[in-house]
Each structure stands twice: as structure tokens, then as C-alpha cells.
Amino acid sequence: MIIVTGAAGFIGSCLVGKLNAEGYKDIVLVDNFEDEKKALNYRDKHFSSMVHRDDFIAWLRENHKLVQFIFHIGARTDTTEFDKSIFDELNVNYSKDVWNACVEYGLPLVYASSAATYGLGELGYRDDHEVVEDLKPLN
């Protein structure tokens, strides 16, 4: 099976659609699924199950042997959110948890990054430790 985090969002749901078009149907959608409007994004997609993001790491612990790989597209991208702790928890710590689980279970991981990480790009798009502290999320 294939995992897509952020599956209720625009990019994640488009990825699920592309996977469906390529013949993949055994897909687990991971997101918070609270925004009813986002249900339209995955309404017509084919998938095997949905897992709330808060339950995903525990779910993965129990099901990792069934997983082929993970697309980690999930992130908080709300430009009206100014609470940095929410970004730290969802965009940094959660991503670390996903990465650590993939390393522990030997699962391939594809992930995305964006302005939520690099801001306006005035310092470039490097992840070197000496520049990370100076990066300001655009949100």
C-alpha cells in the first residue's frame, strides 16, 4: 500500500488522483479531515482507508510491513496562522516523526517543501544547518 499524508489538501489529493490514474488503489489517506470543504478534494478518489494524522504514527507502527512507501505532503500552509508553535509542531516535529518512522521501518519516503520552509527565498533554498535558523516561513 501507499501512504499519502496531506491527502485532503490540494496537492495531496491531486497526487492521489495521479496514483489512481496509474492504477494504484490501495492508498491510505492521512490528514486531519476536519474541513468538510476539503472532502471534495478526495471524494471521487479511490483509496483503501483514511487515518487521522494524530493516529498515523501509531497506525504505522502496527501496519508498516504492508506499506510500500510514503508520500509526505502534509503541512500547515495557512497564511492566516501566526502561531509559530503550530508550524513547529505540524511542519517540523511531525515531519521528523514521519522521517524517523520511515528510517526505523526501512520505508522509502518522498516529501515536499515550500515557502512554508524557505520564506521568500532570499537566503536561497538550502537546508544547510548554518542557514536554517535564519529562514523565516512565509506564513
PDB file of N, CA and C in Angstrom, residues 59-67:
ATOM      1  N   TRP A  59      -0.515   4.038  13.986  1.00  0.00           N
ATOM      2  CA  TRP A  59      -1.043   3.169  12.936  1.00  0.00           C
ATOM      3  C   TRP A  59       0.103   2.552  12.134  1.00  0.00           C
ATOM      4  N   LEU A  60       1.093   3.376  11.808  1.00  0.00           N
ATOM      5  CA  LEU A  60       2.230   2.906  11.023  1.00  0.00           C
ATOM      6  C   LEU A  60       3.021   1.850  11.790  1.00  0.00           C
ATOM      7  N   ARG A  61       3.163   2.031  13.083  1.00  0.00           N
ATOM      8  CA  ARG A  61       3.861   1.053  13.915  1.00  0.00           C
ATOM      9  C   ARG A  61       3.223  -0.335  13.756  1.00  0.00           C
ATOM     10  N   GLU A  62       1.913  -0.368  13.665  1.00  0.00           N
ATOM     11  CA  GLU A  62       1.180  -1.634  13.551  1.00  0.00           C
ATOM     12  C   GLU A  62       1.103  -2.164  12.115  1.00  0.00           C
ATOM     13  N   ASN A  63       1.230  -1.290  11.139  1.00  0.00           N
ATOM     14  CA  ASN A  63       0.972  -1.672   9.743  1.00  0.00           C
ATOM     15  C   ASN A  63       2.150  -1.494   8.790  1.00  0.00           C
ATOM     16  N   HIS A  64       3.323  -1.136   9.296  1.00  0.00           N
ATOM     17  CA  HIS A  64       4.446  -0.785   8.421  1.00  0.00           C
ATOM     18  C   HIS A  64       4.844  -1.895   7.450  1.00  0.00           C
ATOM     19  N   LYS A  65       4.622  -3.139   7.803  1.00  0.00           N
ATOM     20  CA  LYS A  65       5.018  -4.237   6.915  1.00  0.00           C
ATOM     21  C   LYS A  65       4.175  -4.294   5.641  1.00  0.00           C
ATOM     22  N   LEU A  66       3.036  -3.612   5.650  1.00  0.00           N
ATOM     23  CA  LEU A  66       2.152  -3.588   4.485  1.00  0.00           C
ATOM     24  C   LEU A  66       2.419  -2.396   3.563  1.00  0.00           C
ATOM     25  N   VAL A  67       3.257  -1.472   4.019  1.00  0.00           N
ATOM     26  CA  VAL A  67       3.472  -0.200   3.319  1.00  0.00           C
ATOM     27  C   VAL A  67       4.635  -0.322   2.337  1.00  0.00           C
TER      28      VAL A  67
END
